[in-house]
Coordinates of C-alpha atoms and ligand atoms in Angstrom, one line a residue:
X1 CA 126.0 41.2 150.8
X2 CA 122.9 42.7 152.3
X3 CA 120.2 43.5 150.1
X4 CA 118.9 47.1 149.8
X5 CA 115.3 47.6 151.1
X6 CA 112.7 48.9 149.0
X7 CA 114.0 47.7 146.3
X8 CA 112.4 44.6 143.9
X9 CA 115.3 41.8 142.9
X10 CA 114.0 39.2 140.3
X11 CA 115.7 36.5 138.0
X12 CA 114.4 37.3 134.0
X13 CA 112.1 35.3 133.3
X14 CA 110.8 35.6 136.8
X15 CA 108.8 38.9 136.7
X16 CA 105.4 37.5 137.5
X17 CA 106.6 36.5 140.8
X18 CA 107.2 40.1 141.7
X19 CA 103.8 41.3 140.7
X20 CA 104.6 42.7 136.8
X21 CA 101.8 41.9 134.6
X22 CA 104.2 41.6 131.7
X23 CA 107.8 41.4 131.2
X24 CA 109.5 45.2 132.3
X25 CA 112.8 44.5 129.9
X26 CA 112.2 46.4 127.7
X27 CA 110.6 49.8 129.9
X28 CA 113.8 49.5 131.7
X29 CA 116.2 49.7 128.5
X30 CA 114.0 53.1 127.5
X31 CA 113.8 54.8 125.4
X32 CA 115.1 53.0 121.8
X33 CA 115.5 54.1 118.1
X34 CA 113.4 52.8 115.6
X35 CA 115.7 51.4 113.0
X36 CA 113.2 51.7 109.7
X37 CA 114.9 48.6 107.6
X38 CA 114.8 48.6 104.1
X39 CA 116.0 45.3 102.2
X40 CA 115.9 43.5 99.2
X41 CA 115.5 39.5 98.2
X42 CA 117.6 37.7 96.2
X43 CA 114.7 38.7 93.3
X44 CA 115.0 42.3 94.1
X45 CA 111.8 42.4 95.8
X46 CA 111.6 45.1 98.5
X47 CA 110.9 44.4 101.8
X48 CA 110.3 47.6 104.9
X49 CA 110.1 46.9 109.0
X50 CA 110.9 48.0 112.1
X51 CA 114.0 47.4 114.6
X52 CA 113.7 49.3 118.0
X53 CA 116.5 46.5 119.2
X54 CA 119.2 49.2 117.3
X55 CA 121.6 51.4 117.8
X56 CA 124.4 53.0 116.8
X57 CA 127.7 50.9 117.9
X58 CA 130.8 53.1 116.3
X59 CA 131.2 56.6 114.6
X60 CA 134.5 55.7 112.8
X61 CA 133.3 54.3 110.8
X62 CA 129.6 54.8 111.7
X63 CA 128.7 51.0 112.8
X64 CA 125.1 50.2 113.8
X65 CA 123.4 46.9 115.5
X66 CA 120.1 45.6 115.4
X67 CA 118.4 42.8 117.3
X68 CA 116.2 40.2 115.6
X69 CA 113.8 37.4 117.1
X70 CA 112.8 34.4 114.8
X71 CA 109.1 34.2 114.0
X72 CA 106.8 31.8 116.4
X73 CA 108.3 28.9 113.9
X74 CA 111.7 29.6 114.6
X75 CA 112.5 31.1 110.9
X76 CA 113.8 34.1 110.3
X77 CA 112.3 37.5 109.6
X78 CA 112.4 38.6 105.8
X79 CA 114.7 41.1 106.9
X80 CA 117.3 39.0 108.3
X81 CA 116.8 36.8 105.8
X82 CA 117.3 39.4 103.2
X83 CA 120.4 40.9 104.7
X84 CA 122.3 37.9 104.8
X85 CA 121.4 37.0 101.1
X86 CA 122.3 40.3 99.4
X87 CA 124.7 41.4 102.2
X88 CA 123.0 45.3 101.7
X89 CA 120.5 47.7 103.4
X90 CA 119.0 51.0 104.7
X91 CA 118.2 52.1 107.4
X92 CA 115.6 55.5 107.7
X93 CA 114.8 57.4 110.6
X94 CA 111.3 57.6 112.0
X95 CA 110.2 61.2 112.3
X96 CA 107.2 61.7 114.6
X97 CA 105.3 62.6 111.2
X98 CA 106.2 59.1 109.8
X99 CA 104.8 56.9 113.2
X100 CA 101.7 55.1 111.6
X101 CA 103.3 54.4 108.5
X102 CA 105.7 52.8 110.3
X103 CA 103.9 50.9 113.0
X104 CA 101.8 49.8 109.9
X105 CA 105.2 47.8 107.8
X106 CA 105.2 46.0 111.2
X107 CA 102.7 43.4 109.6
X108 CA 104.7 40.1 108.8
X109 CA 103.5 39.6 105.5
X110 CA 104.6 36.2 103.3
X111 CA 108.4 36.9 102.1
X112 CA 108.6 39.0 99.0
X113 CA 105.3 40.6 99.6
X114 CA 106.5 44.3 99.6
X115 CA 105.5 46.5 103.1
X116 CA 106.5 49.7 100.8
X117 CA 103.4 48.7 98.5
X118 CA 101.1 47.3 100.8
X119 CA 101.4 49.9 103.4
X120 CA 101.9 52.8 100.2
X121 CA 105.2 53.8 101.1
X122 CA 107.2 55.6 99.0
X123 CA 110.6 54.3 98.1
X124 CA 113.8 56.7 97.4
X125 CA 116.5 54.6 95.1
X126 CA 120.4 54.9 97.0
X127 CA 123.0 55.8 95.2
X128 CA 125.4 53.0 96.4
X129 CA 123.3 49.9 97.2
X130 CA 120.0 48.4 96.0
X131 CA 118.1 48.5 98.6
X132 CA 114.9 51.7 98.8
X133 CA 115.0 53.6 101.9
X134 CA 111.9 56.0 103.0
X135 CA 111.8 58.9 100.8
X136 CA 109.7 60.8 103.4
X137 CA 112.6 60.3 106.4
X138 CA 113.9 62.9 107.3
X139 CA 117.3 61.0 107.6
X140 CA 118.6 57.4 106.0
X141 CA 121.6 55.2 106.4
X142 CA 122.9 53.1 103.3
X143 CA 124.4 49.9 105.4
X144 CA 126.8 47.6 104.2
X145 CA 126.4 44.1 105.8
X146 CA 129.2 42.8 108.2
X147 CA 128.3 40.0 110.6
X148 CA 125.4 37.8 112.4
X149 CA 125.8 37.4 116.3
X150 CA 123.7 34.3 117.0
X151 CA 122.3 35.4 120.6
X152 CA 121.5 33.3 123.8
X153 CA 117.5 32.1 123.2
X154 CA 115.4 30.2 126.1
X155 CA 114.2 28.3 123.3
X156 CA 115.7 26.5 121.0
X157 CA 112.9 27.1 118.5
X158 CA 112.6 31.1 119.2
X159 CA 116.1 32.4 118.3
X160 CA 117.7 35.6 118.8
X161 CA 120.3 37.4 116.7
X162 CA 121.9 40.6 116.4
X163 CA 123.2 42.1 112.5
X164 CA 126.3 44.6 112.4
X165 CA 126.2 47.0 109.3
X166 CA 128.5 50.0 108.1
X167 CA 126.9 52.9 107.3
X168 CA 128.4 54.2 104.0
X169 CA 126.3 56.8 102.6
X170 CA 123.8 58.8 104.7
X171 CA 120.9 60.7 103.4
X172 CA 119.8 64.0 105.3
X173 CA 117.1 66.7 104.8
X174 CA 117.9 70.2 104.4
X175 CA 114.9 71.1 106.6
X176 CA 116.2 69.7 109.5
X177 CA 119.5 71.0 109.1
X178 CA 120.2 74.8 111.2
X179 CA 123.6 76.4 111.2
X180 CA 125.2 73.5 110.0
X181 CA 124.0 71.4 112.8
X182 CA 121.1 68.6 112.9
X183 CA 118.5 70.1 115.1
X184 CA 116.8 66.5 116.4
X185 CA 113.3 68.9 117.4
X186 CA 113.0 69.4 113.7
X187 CA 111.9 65.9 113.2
X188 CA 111.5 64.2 116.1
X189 CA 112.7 61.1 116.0
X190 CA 109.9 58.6 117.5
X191 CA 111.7 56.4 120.2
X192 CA 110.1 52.7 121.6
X193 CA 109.6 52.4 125.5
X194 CA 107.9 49.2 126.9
X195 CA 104.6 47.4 125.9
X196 CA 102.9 49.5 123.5
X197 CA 104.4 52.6 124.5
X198 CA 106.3 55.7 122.6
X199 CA 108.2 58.6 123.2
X200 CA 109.7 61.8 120.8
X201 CA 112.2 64.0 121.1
X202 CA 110.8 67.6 121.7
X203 CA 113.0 69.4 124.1
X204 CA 117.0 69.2 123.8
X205 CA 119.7 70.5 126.7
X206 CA 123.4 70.8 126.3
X207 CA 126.0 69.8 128.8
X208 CA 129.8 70.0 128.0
X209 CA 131.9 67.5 128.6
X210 CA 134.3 68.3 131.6
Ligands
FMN1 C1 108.2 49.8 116.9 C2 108.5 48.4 116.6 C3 109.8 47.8 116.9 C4 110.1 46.5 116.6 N1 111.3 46.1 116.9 C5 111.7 44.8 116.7 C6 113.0 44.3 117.0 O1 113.8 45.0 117.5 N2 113.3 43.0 116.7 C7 112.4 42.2 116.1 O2 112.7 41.0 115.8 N3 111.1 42.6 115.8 C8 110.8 43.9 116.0 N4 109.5 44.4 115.7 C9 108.6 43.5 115.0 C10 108.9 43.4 113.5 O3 108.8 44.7 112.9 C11 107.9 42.5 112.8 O4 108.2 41.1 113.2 C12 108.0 42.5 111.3 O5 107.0 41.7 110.7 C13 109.4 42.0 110.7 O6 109.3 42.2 109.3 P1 110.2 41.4 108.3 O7 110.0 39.9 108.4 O8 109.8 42.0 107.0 O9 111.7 41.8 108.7 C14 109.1 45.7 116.0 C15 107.9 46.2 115.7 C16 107.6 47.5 116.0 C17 106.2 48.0 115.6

């Protein structure tokens, strides 16, 4: 098959080859949620980070997904870890109001070290499962743990998996609630593009399905 011109073909893994300074993946697969994940240990110690490898999978029930590397040792993250222990978590929404505190929980601190303390994060208790979730967000998912995918990796020491929840309570604001319908501009949600980058929801359109 004849290749089309002006366009760039590489193999992943590749990308330097073709003159990108870093790895474009992730630009390309733009923009993503930021999944806010709130978890407990086995000690009920809380634990607060964020996913932008998530989205929602299923709305019957509601099903969501999130992706999650190992650290540089090839252990898992504390939420990961967490999840799979106590089978429970949240999941809150970033409003464009919330953006530092949540690039801040980031931090990989030692497992049981709380982000929702160190960061001074306020916790909201859900009715269902143990786990806090953001009492600021303007939105939060109680999740019920289903399964691990255990995800291709290059390298055997730096794994990749993916965790399936169902979403079984949901927590929403009034204030961003108009005529009975979630108006997204009301909070913003913050969204993760490539390298550094960010993007919010300001401007909504509507197009009927044919
Ligand atoms: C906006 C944003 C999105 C992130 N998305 C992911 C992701 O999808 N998967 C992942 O493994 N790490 C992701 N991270 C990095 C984790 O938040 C970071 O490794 C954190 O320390 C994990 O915390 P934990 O060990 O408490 O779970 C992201 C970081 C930021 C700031």
């Amino acid at each position: 098959m004849l290749g089309k011109t002006n366009m760039i073909f590489y193999e992943p893994g590749q990308h330097k080859e073709h003159g990108f300074s870093q790895d474009p993946f992730k630009a390309f697969c733009s923009p993503r949620p930021i999944g806010w994940i709130g978890s407990i240990d086995n000690h009920h110690r809380t634990n607060l980070a964020p996913y932008s490898f998530f989205n929602a999978m299923a709305s019957n029930p509601p099903q969501i997904i999130f992706g999650s590397g190992s650290r540089p040792d090839g252990s898992k993250k504390d939420s990961q870890r967490n999840i799979e222990d106590t089978g429970q978590f949240t999941l809150s929404i970033v409003g464009h109001a919330l953006k530092e505190e949540m690039n801040a929980t980031s931090i990989a601190l030692a497992h049981g070290e709380s982000e929702f303390e160190s960061v001074g994060i306020e916790g909201a208790a859900s009715y269902l499962i143990n786990p806090l979730w953001v009492a600021k967000a303007p939105i939060a998912f109680e999740c019920v743990y289903r399964q691990t995918i255990d995800l291709e990796s290059w390298d055997s020491a730096q794994r990749n998996y993916a965790l399936i929840g169902t979403v079984v309570g949901i927590h929403v604001s009034e204030k961003v609630i108009v005529n009975g319908k979630a108006d997204v501009t009301l909070w913003q949600p913050v969204s993760r593009l490539g390298y550094y980058d960010y993007a919010t929801i300001t401007e909504v359109f509507e197009m009927l399905r044919q």
